[in-house]
Amino acid sequence: MDEARSKLETQPLGWWVRSHGCNDLTLEHDDREVCLMGWVQYRRDHGGLIFIDLRDRDGLTQVVFTPDVSAQALEDAHALRSEYVLAVKGVVRRRPEDMINPNLYTGDIEVAVREFKLLNRSRTPPFLIEDRAEAAENLRLKHRYLDLRRPAVAGNLRLRSQVVHEIRNFLHSSGFTEVETPVLTRSTPEGARDFLVPSRLSQGHFYALPQSPQLFKQLLMCAGMDRYYQVVKCFRDEDLRADRQPEFTQVDMEMSFVEEEGVMSESENMIARLFKEVLDVELETPFQRLDYSRAIADYGLDRPDVRFDLTLKDVTDVVRGSGFNLFARAELVKALRVPGGAELSRREIDEYTDFVGIYGAKGLAWIKIKEDEWQSPIAKFLSREECSGLTEALGLEAGDIVFFQAASPEVVNNSLGYLRLKLGERFGLIPRDTFAPIWIMDFPLLEWDGEEKRWMARHHPFTSPKDGHMDLLEKEPGQALARAYDMVINGQEVGGGSIRLHTREDQERMFKALGMDLEESRNKFGFLLQALDYGAPPHGGIAFGLDRLVMLMAGCSSIRDVIAFPKTQKASCLMTEAPAAVSNRQLRELGIRLREAEKKPEE
């Protein structure tokens, strides 16, 4: 066999022209001469016959080598292996009845090969090129070009392409102008870290890669562009999660002379059209609106999954004088009732206790409601009045389980909010193939940073406070609400935006509330303040996370599955081995010298 393989040499394509793709042929093409090109998916040797499933990006076609059509092609086909690249010429013919594959679009036909060209050989791949193959993610990322040959992963990229196409069509039809903004810009640290790029021509100075085009799109409004959009790469040097990457793609939009409803309505229409055209899913508009405070009260999170009904209940007043000291002393006590949840085993409850520890919880109290008793380590500490109050407040019935969290509001809401999602999965409460979009509004404008000892902008420092809340910046900054809005679908924040500050006076008041004096604000944002002085219109906008949106539409659990060449959770590319060291010559040209302790041995 090795000798046969060595005799089969690769050939140039020459004048051969592909006539069809590997997912095009049906009985309508019976008896037609065709030329297909692709990769060997499977090879089956049946003695006097060889069958090959030929694959391209669109699908599979079975090709067959037989002695009656071409004895030479049959002999040469013995050398073919998985992932070899072929061009085949032959005749389409109906498959025998017992060989029809109803699960394949081309399953009624096969191509009898007259001749073929071996265009390239392949080493044995480190994993099977098929969706059912199990392979470690790091191995897949190391050989991402092979992973992208798998139909599911390739399909995600085609879905992404279709999504971007529909978005552009919608926005162009709605009067938006696509404008590209700079990638090398000025560092204006606020929130996540910037990626810095040293300047060779201005040594000691640095560009920053944009975390978003926020300032430039506001400047475009000052320029009178009226409606702008961009599908843009953004960069954030922050810790990664399944839904974050150091470089990601946004669909960025900004509009002049609008209020919140104008931005939200345009965004709803775009998302509704997108889901209809791409997934054939009807989304009812307008989307549900929910205040931030209500979202936190009922769901614990500001991006709630509203596809199922489990909600949190504040029972602080019910157990304020409890004999259970943790309840009696806690700043906040909330309960999560799970109908029928008494079936949970102690092992499962212990696993949930470990789970909420991720979010700072020191434990997890629980009660199983039985017909004749409350089963729980804490039941003996609850008085009859407290049991009656909990039953009434929570609507308890036999067969239920109730989980309690007593701590600071942040710990209580986060731990029970994420536990709610986990229990929704466990009890099958989350409907599949359902999309529930919702707007979260009336966010706090500022939040206190205990490490920095100052107020920070919750969204960004260019967000306008709600009408009548500007004066709160000096008096009670924690009470000021923002003219901000987030779009959430199935518990995923897919977009967020706000109405902007559009006068210099108001923008300077915001900077002052964030602890910037006049000199610092003008040093960092002088170009923006100057632009606002020249008749900036009222404006607002929104940015959608394209990676997260496509992940949601594709039914994936990680944005890495919908990005062609993603980074790992350590922000490295296993395929190209980036980031990597650079030569001393490059460093000298940039005027950079590494500290000795940070040098690698090879340097």
XYZ file of C-alpha atoms in Angstrom:
603
model
C 0.000 0.000 0.000
C 2.877 2.397 0.754
C 4.203 1.685 -2.732
C 0.792 2.440 -4.237
C 0.619 5.706 -2.317
C 4.077 6.743 -3.464
C 3.152 6.184 -7.097
C 0.159 8.485 -6.839
C 1.623 11.954 -7.273
C -0.113 15.239 -6.630
C -1.103 17.082 -9.798
C -1.896 20.691 -10.710
C -5.531 21.618 -11.202
C -4.840 22.694 -14.774
C -7.968 23.364 -16.822
C -10.280 21.432 -14.538
C -13.204 23.563 -13.397
C -15.498 22.663 -10.501
C -19.034 22.345 -11.852
C -20.923 21.747 -8.584
C -20.466 21.789 -4.840
C -20.627 18.641 -2.733
C -24.126 19.463 -1.525
C -25.670 20.377 -4.890
C -26.446 17.163 -6.729
C -29.842 15.430 -6.742
C -31.771 13.082 -9.052
C -32.337 16.079 -11.346
C -28.656 15.744 -12.313
C -28.924 12.040 -13.195
C -26.594 10.990 -16.041
C -24.857 14.400 -16.082
C -21.089 14.842 -16.340
C -19.810 16.737 -13.281
C -16.562 17.826 -11.677
C -16.394 17.944 -7.857
C -13.562 19.071 -5.593
C -13.063 18.618 -1.889
C -11.610 16.525 0.923
C -11.871 12.789 1.558
C -14.195 12.430 4.550
C -14.469 8.616 4.592
C -13.034 5.875 2.375
C -14.648 2.429 2.211
C -12.940 -0.390 0.287
C -15.424 -3.084 -0.769
C -12.940 -5.175 -2.704
C -13.895 -4.526 -6.318
C -15.383 -1.107 -5.436
C -14.143 1.905 -3.452
C -16.568 4.458 -2.013
C -15.445 7.905 -0.884
C -17.511 10.599 0.793
C -16.183 13.805 -0.711
C -16.647 16.894 1.494
C -16.543 20.614 0.941
C -17.877 23.464 3.079
C -21.482 22.784 2.060
C -21.842 19.031 2.443
C -21.010 15.531 1.204
C -21.339 13.585 -2.047
C -20.626 9.880 -2.351
C -18.270 9.089 -5.229
C -17.607 5.521 -6.329
C -14.677 3.968 -8.160
C -15.648 0.920 -10.233
C -13.744 -1.234 -12.783
C -16.413 -0.836 -15.460
C -16.112 2.975 -15.416
C -12.334 3.286 -14.942
C -10.059 0.464 -13.832
C -7.138 2.912 -13.568
C -9.056 5.292 -11.296
C -10.074 2.336 -9.110
C -6.483 1.150 -8.818
C -5.196 4.625 -7.931
C -7.986 5.164 -5.396
C -6.474 2.523 -3.109
C -3.868 5.115 -2.111
C -6.385 7.727 -0.949
C -6.761 8.558 2.747
C -8.808 10.867 4.958
C -8.364 14.610 4.294
C -6.601 14.112 0.961
C -7.690 16.863 -1.436
C -9.246 15.631 -4.686
C -10.788 16.767 -7.936
C -13.014 14.100 -9.513
C -14.787 13.894 -12.851
C -17.611 11.452 -13.403
C -21.263 10.786 -14.119
C -24.132 11.289 -11.688
C -26.260 8.183 -11.251
C -29.070 6.972 -9.013
C -27.980 4.977 -5.980
C -29.261 1.403 -5.577
C -32.414 1.348 -3.391
C -30.643 -0.261 -0.451
C -27.921 2.427 -0.468
C -30.136 5.551 -0.430
C -29.323 7.812 2.529
C -32.443 9.827 3.476
C -30.430 11.894 6.009
C -28.190 13.343 3.284
C -29.303 15.965 0.769
C -27.296 14.156 -1.902
C -28.324 10.751 -0.533
C -30.251 9.646 -3.658
C -27.260 9.837 -5.999
C -23.586 9.028 -6.354
C -20.891 10.020 -8.832
C -19.203 7.218 -10.802
C -15.609 8.432 -11.224
C -13.972 8.396 -14.658
C -10.795 10.180 -13.556
C -9.470 12.150 -10.613
C -6.567 14.343 -9.619
C -4.850 14.196 -6.239
C -4.377 17.865 -5.415
C -2.707 17.366 -2.047
C -1.983 14.718 0.555
C -2.696 15.074 4.277
C -1.050 13.813 7.406
C -3.346 11.945 9.786
C -5.291 14.716 11.600
C -4.932 14.905 15.400
C -8.727 14.498 15.688
C -11.530 13.327 13.424
C -13.003 15.986 11.138
C -16.606 15.372 12.130
C -19.080 16.912 14.541
C -19.469 13.818 16.715
C -15.726 13.577 17.398
C -14.643 14.421 20.923
C -11.448 16.462 21.147
C -10.009 18.678 23.870
C -10.578 22.366 23.183
C -6.877 23.195 23.450
C -6.130 20.611 20.763
C -8.853 22.065 18.557
C -7.514 25.603 19.038
C -3.938 24.477 18.301
C -5.178 23.141 14.951
C -8.026 25.601 14.443
C -7.787 25.392 10.633
C -8.741 21.709 10.969
C -11.459 22.419 13.516
C -12.981 24.881 11.044
C -13.401 22.050 8.546
C -15.978 20.467 10.847
C -19.504 21.234 9.615
C -20.811 22.659 12.902
C -17.927 25.095 13.413
C -17.915 26.135 9.766
C -21.674 26.563 9.995
C -21.232 28.988 12.883
C -19.012 31.198 10.727
C -21.533 31.155 7.885
C -24.250 32.086 10.382
C -22.070 34.945 11.595
C -21.576 36.142 8.022
C -25.321 36.058 7.425
C -25.971 37.982 10.643
C -23.543 40.762 9.652
C -25.071 40.893 6.157
C -28.603 41.322 7.531
C -27.479 43.952 10.044
C -25.820 46.002 7.319
C -28.865 45.694 5.070
C -31.171 46.878 7.842
C -29.039 49.812 8.918
C -28.425 51.035 5.369
C -32.165 50.899 4.687
C -32.726 52.912 7.886
C -30.472 55.766 6.810
C -27.304 54.881 8.729
C -23.854 55.624 7.317
C -21.019 53.175 7.951
C -17.888 55.008 9.122
C -14.567 53.469 10.157
C -12.940 54.974 13.241
C -9.250 54.809 14.261
C -7.699 51.694 15.767
C -4.625 53.546 17.047
C -5.930 56.155 19.448
C -5.304 57.858 22.778
C -5.448 56.002 26.078
C -8.294 57.226 28.278
C -8.314 54.661 31.115
C -11.748 54.116 32.600
C -12.771 50.598 33.618
C -10.962 47.750 31.878
C -7.282 48.044 30.963
C -6.150 49.353 27.579
C -3.877 47.448 25.225
C -0.981 49.848 24.636
C 1.036 50.172 21.408
C 4.448 51.904 21.650
C 5.221 54.585 19.074
C 8.550 54.286 17.231
C 8.379 57.874 15.960
C 7.440 59.372 19.333
C 9.439 57.246 21.745
C 8.091 57.132 25.266
C 4.554 57.713 23.979
C 1.885 55.118 23.346
C -1.239 54.559 21.338
C -4.092 52.524 22.802
C -6.277 50.024 20.988
C -9.906 51.140 21.400
C -12.113 49.495 24.014
C -14.964 50.930 21.944
C -15.380 53.730 19.384
C -17.381 55.673 21.991
C -15.652 59.051 21.712
C -15.314 58.939 17.941
C -18.974 58.118 17.378
C -19.952 61.060 19.595
C -17.618 63.262 17.582
C -19.371 62.032 14.425
C -22.636 63.270 15.918
C -20.940 66.629 16.536
C -19.941 66.489 12.860
C -23.573 66.188 11.775
C -23.452 62.558 10.531
C -26.850 62.021 12.240
C -26.914 58.210 11.992
C -23.679 56.214 12.194
C -22.842 52.544 12.501
C -19.780 50.346 12.338
C -18.949 46.641 12.681
C -15.776 47.212 14.658
C -12.999 45.371 16.462
C -12.543 46.376 20.098
C -9.893 45.419 22.652
C -9.906 45.017 26.432
C -7.028 43.703 28.512
C -9.157 42.061 31.177
C -9.667 38.649 32.724
C -11.518 36.330 30.363
C -14.638 34.192 30.680
C -16.558 31.977 28.291
C -18.272 35.063 26.845
C -15.227 37.375 26.727
C -12.154 37.717 24.527
C -9.322 40.284 24.542
C -10.432 41.271 21.043
C -14.100 41.204 20.146
C -16.508 42.655 17.603
C -19.219 45.232 18.227
C -22.059 46.503 16.103
C -21.810 50.149 17.077
C -24.632 52.648 16.465
C -25.207 56.312 17.275
C -28.090 58.668 16.431
C -28.728 62.397 16.757
C -31.900 64.078 17.995
C -33.208 60.970 19.794
C -34.552 59.970 23.173
C -34.330 56.494 24.743
C -37.369 55.176 22.894
C -35.924 56.187 19.533
C -32.737 54.164 20.051
C -34.572 51.236 21.611
C -37.222 51.074 18.897
C -34.619 51.095 16.103
C -32.630 48.397 17.908
C -35.708 46.213 18.477
C -36.654 46.404 14.826
C -33.131 45.427 13.785
C -32.963 42.437 16.158
C -36.485 41.301 15.251
C -35.644 41.399 11.538
C -32.363 39.623 12.173
C -34.010 36.714 13.999
C -36.717 36.457 11.347
C -34.374 36.471 8.357
C -31.664 34.250 9.836
C -33.558 31.863 12.157
C -37.160 32.318 10.962
C -38.067 33.223 14.558
C -40.714 35.858 15.243
C -39.878 38.218 18.119
C -42.773 40.277 19.400
C -42.104 44.009 19.618
C -41.908 46.152 21.624
C -39.717 44.090 23.942
C -40.566 43.888 27.632
C -39.127 46.682 29.820
C -37.875 46.050 33.362
C -36.325 48.473 35.835
C -32.885 47.577 37.129
C -34.119 47.614 40.731
C -36.946 45.178 39.897
C -34.569 42.901 37.983
C -32.263 42.685 40.990
C -35.192 42.232 43.400
C -36.828 39.401 41.433
C -33.899 37.705 39.702
C -30.771 38.782 41.572
C -29.043 39.769 38.316
C -29.246 42.735 35.956
C -29.373 40.374 32.961
C -32.182 38.019 33.948
C -33.320 34.995 31.983
C -37.091 35.530 32.000
C -37.974 32.330 30.141
C -38.965 30.671 33.445
C -40.791 31.855 36.547
C -38.575 31.167 39.569
C -38.118 34.466 41.426
C -36.397 35.616 44.591
C -38.361 36.954 47.568
C -37.132 39.357 50.224
C -38.003 37.777 53.607
C -35.795 39.999 55.771
C -38.751 41.399 57.726
C -40.280 37.945 58.218
C -37.169 36.573 59.963
C -35.811 39.767 61.507
C -36.227 38.536 65.084
C -35.391 34.916 64.295
C -33.716 32.535 66.691
C -31.438 31.669 63.795
C -28.749 34.300 64.374
C -27.598 34.467 60.752
C -31.097 35.538 59.679
C -31.520 37.905 62.607
C -28.248 39.781 61.955
C -28.161 39.810 58.163
C -28.495 43.008 56.145
C -30.642 41.141 53.617
C -32.344 37.719 53.623
C -33.819 36.346 50.405
C -35.527 33.062 49.597
C -35.830 31.034 46.409
C -38.721 28.572 46.337
C -38.469 25.641 43.921
C -41.810 23.827 43.441
C -41.273 20.076 43.577
C -37.664 20.572 44.600
C -37.850 18.401 47.724
C -36.658 15.514 45.539
C -33.119 16.932 45.623
C -30.622 14.683 47.359
C -28.304 15.879 50.108
C -25.394 15.401 47.730
C -26.979 17.750 45.209
C -27.686 20.322 47.923
C -24.040 20.145 49.015
C -22.983 20.737 45.400
C -25.210 23.834 45.263
C -23.662 25.021 48.527
C -20.206 24.786 46.948
C -21.540 26.519 43.836
C -22.813 29.644 45.628
C -19.427 29.907 47.331
C -18.089 31.081 43.971
C -20.108 34.272 44.507
C -18.944 34.918 48.070
C -21.655 33.019 49.978
C -20.491 31.369 53.220
C -23.127 28.664 52.995
C -26.638 27.875 51.792
C -29.624 27.418 54.111
C -32.497 25.244 52.898
C -35.808 23.739 53.975
C -37.664 20.819 52.412
C -41.434 21.176 52.834
C -42.934 17.800 53.728
C -46.612 16.996 54.386
C -46.129 16.856 58.137
C -42.825 18.630 58.803
C -40.175 21.025 57.600
C -36.973 19.090 57.033
C -33.876 21.208 57.527
C -30.920 21.790 59.856
C -32.322 25.293 60.553
C -36.002 24.331 61.070
C -35.592 24.037 64.864
C -34.540 27.699 65.073
C -37.705 29.029 63.395
C -40.727 29.952 65.455
C -44.286 29.030 64.530
C -44.927 32.648 63.536
C -41.882 32.716 61.275
C -42.901 29.444 59.617
C -46.380 30.843 59.045
C -44.937 34.087 57.652
C -42.615 32.237 55.274
C -45.461 29.977 54.097
C -47.606 32.991 53.281
C -44.833 35.087 51.724
C -43.513 32.267 49.536
C -46.701 30.279 48.855
C -45.092 27.105 50.188
C -46.592 23.704 49.449
C -45.646 20.137 50.259
C -42.892 18.903 47.933
C -41.180 22.301 47.676
C -37.659 23.203 48.674
C -36.646 26.723 49.714
C -33.098 28.058 49.549
C -32.075 31.039 51.686
C -29.169 33.426 51.508
C -28.418 35.949 54.263
C -25.544 38.390 53.754
C -24.793 41.665 51.989
C -27.107 42.538 49.070
C -24.356 41.865 46.520
C -23.631 38.359 47.839
C -27.308 37.484 48.318
C -28.387 38.597 44.867
C -25.437 37.143 42.948
C -25.446 33.774 44.699
C -29.208 33.210 44.483
C -29.398 34.746 41.005
C -26.911 32.248 39.582
C -28.370 29.406 41.673
C -31.752 30.192 40.089
C -30.255 29.573 36.639
C -28.649 26.319 37.747
C -31.911 25.075 39.263
C -33.789 26.079 36.114
C -31.489 23.747 34.173
C -31.743 20.971 36.764
C -35.537 20.893 36.756
C -36.002 21.469 33.018
C -37.762 24.793 33.527
C -35.972 26.642 30.712
C -37.718 26.177 27.355
C -35.369 25.426 24.471
C -35.573 27.120 21.074
C -37.251 30.088 22.774
C -35.934 33.632 22.804
C -37.118 36.123 25.430
C -35.686 39.616 24.784
C -36.020 42.245 27.480
C -34.783 45.780 28.143
C -33.222 46.615 31.528
C -33.492 50.332 32.322
C -32.959 52.925 35.059
C -29.504 51.733 36.092
C -27.582 53.553 38.809
C -25.460 56.195 37.090
C -22.467 55.719 39.410
C -21.118 53.018 41.714
C -18.646 53.306 44.567
C -15.209 51.757 44.072
C -13.892 50.703 47.475
C -10.319 50.316 46.249
C -10.145 53.616 44.380
C -12.207 55.360 47.084
C -14.222 57.253 44.503
C -17.351 57.054 42.385
C -17.050 55.274 39.038
C -19.346 55.433 36.016
C -21.400 52.246 35.842
C -21.547 52.341 32.036
C -19.131 55.091 30.974
C -18.591 58.742 31.941
C -20.473 60.105 28.909
C -23.895 58.784 29.982
C -26.548 61.345 30.817
C -28.422 61.147 34.142
C -32.192 60.964 34.087
C -34.095 64.228 34.022
C -33.855 65.907 37.408
C -30.933 63.737 38.559
C -28.051 65.983 37.487
C -28.049 67.816 40.819
C -27.721 64.493 42.644
C -24.156 64.211 41.328
C -23.049 66.691 43.997
C -25.595 65.840 46.697
C -26.289 62.090 46.576
C -24.335 60.557 43.687
C -25.382 57.024 44.617
C -29.040 57.927 44.048
C -28.629 59.268 40.513
C -30.115 57.077 37.766
C -28.807 56.832 34.209
C -30.545 57.244 30.884
C -29.122 53.845 30.008
C -30.618 50.665 28.608
C -29.346 47.112 28.138
C -30.882 44.530 25.834
C -30.874 41.056 27.390
C -31.878 37.836 25.604
C -32.118 34.559 27.537
C -29.898 35.861 30.319
C -27.230 37.209 27.940
C -26.568 40.929 27.667
C -26.351 41.394 23.905
C -26.364 45.186 23.750
C -26.097 48.264 25.881
C -26.302 51.979 25.354
C -27.393 55.339 26.691
C -28.348 58.899 25.926
C -25.146 60.954 26.095
C -24.192 64.191 27.781
C -24.109 66.715 24.941
C -23.121 69.995 26.617
C -19.686 70.879 27.914
C -21.068 72.080 31.250
C -22.850 68.802 32.000
C -19.887 66.704 30.857
C -17.526 68.629 33.133
C -19.942 68.136 36.045
C -19.826 64.396 35.404
C -16.018 64.377 35.342
C -16.012 66.283 38.617
C -18.338 63.696 40.206
C -15.826 61.032 39.138
C -13.032 62.785 40.983
C -11.413 64.557 38.012
C -10.437 68.175 38.450
C -10.714 70.617 35.572
C -7.078 70.173 34.522
C -7.285 66.366 34.430
C -10.557 66.295 32.511
C -9.220 68.734 29.918
C -5.951 66.813 29.635
C -7.733 63.505 28.999
C -10.845 64.644 27.169
C -10.135 68.172 25.990
C -10.881 67.295 22.356
C -14.351 66.042 23.313
C -15.121 69.040 25.528
C -14.063 71.366 22.728
C -16.302 69.555 20.234
C -19.274 69.849 22.588
C -18.690 73.615 22.576
C -19.501 73.785 18.856
C -23.204 72.975 18.875
C -23.294 69.231 19.598
C -26.818 67.820 19.053
C -28.601 65.656 21.638
C -27.568 62.112 20.787
C -27.541 58.546 22.006
C -26.650 55.100 20.833
C -26.063 51.475 21.555
C -23.444 48.791 20.921
C -24.219 45.116 20.350
C -21.717 42.384 21.095
C -21.662 40.548 17.768
C -19.810 37.510 19.134
C -22.290 37.042 21.975
C -25.292 37.635 19.728
C -24.136 35.007 17.216
C -23.303 32.605 20.068
C -26.884 32.945 21.294
C -28.382 32.456 17.831
C -26.153 29.444 17.137
C -27.053 27.792 20.456
C -23.410 27.681 21.590
C -22.111 28.077 25.142
C -18.916 30.014 24.353
C -18.096 32.855 21.979
C -14.955 30.930 21.026
C -17.252 28.663 18.995
C -18.335 31.538 16.734
C -14.965 33.293 16.267
C -12.671 32.049 13.508
C -9.421 32.235 15.476
C -10.168 32.864 19.171
C -7.801 33.226 22.101
C -7.769 30.979 25.164
C -8.877 32.106 28.617
C -5.270 33.197 29.179
C -5.496 35.468 26.110
C -3.065 33.357 24.095
C -3.338 31.913 20.578
C -2.259 28.277 20.698
C -2.021 28.102 16.910
C 0.354 31.033 16.308
C 1.807 30.979 19.837
C 0.982 34.657 20.371
C 1.862 36.661 22.385
C 5.566 36.047 21.810
C 8.897 37.662 22.632
C 10.359 40.143 20.158
C 13.969 40.823 19.233
C 16.201 43.277 21.063
C 16.482 45.223 17.816
C 12.732 45.804 17.742
C 12.790 46.909 21.376
C 15.654 49.348 20.735
C 13.775 50.909 17.810
C 10.835 51.514 20.128
C 12.991 52.867 22.923
C 11.956 50.068 25.261
C 14.150 48.135 27.681
C 12.788 45.170 29.621
C 13.464 44.815 33.322
C 15.929 42.001 33.916
C 13.543 40.043 36.157
C 10.991 39.905 33.369
C 13.332 38.584 30.692
C 12.973 34.989 29.596
C 16.068 32.731 29.605
C 16.270 32.681 25.798
C 16.493 36.477 25.756
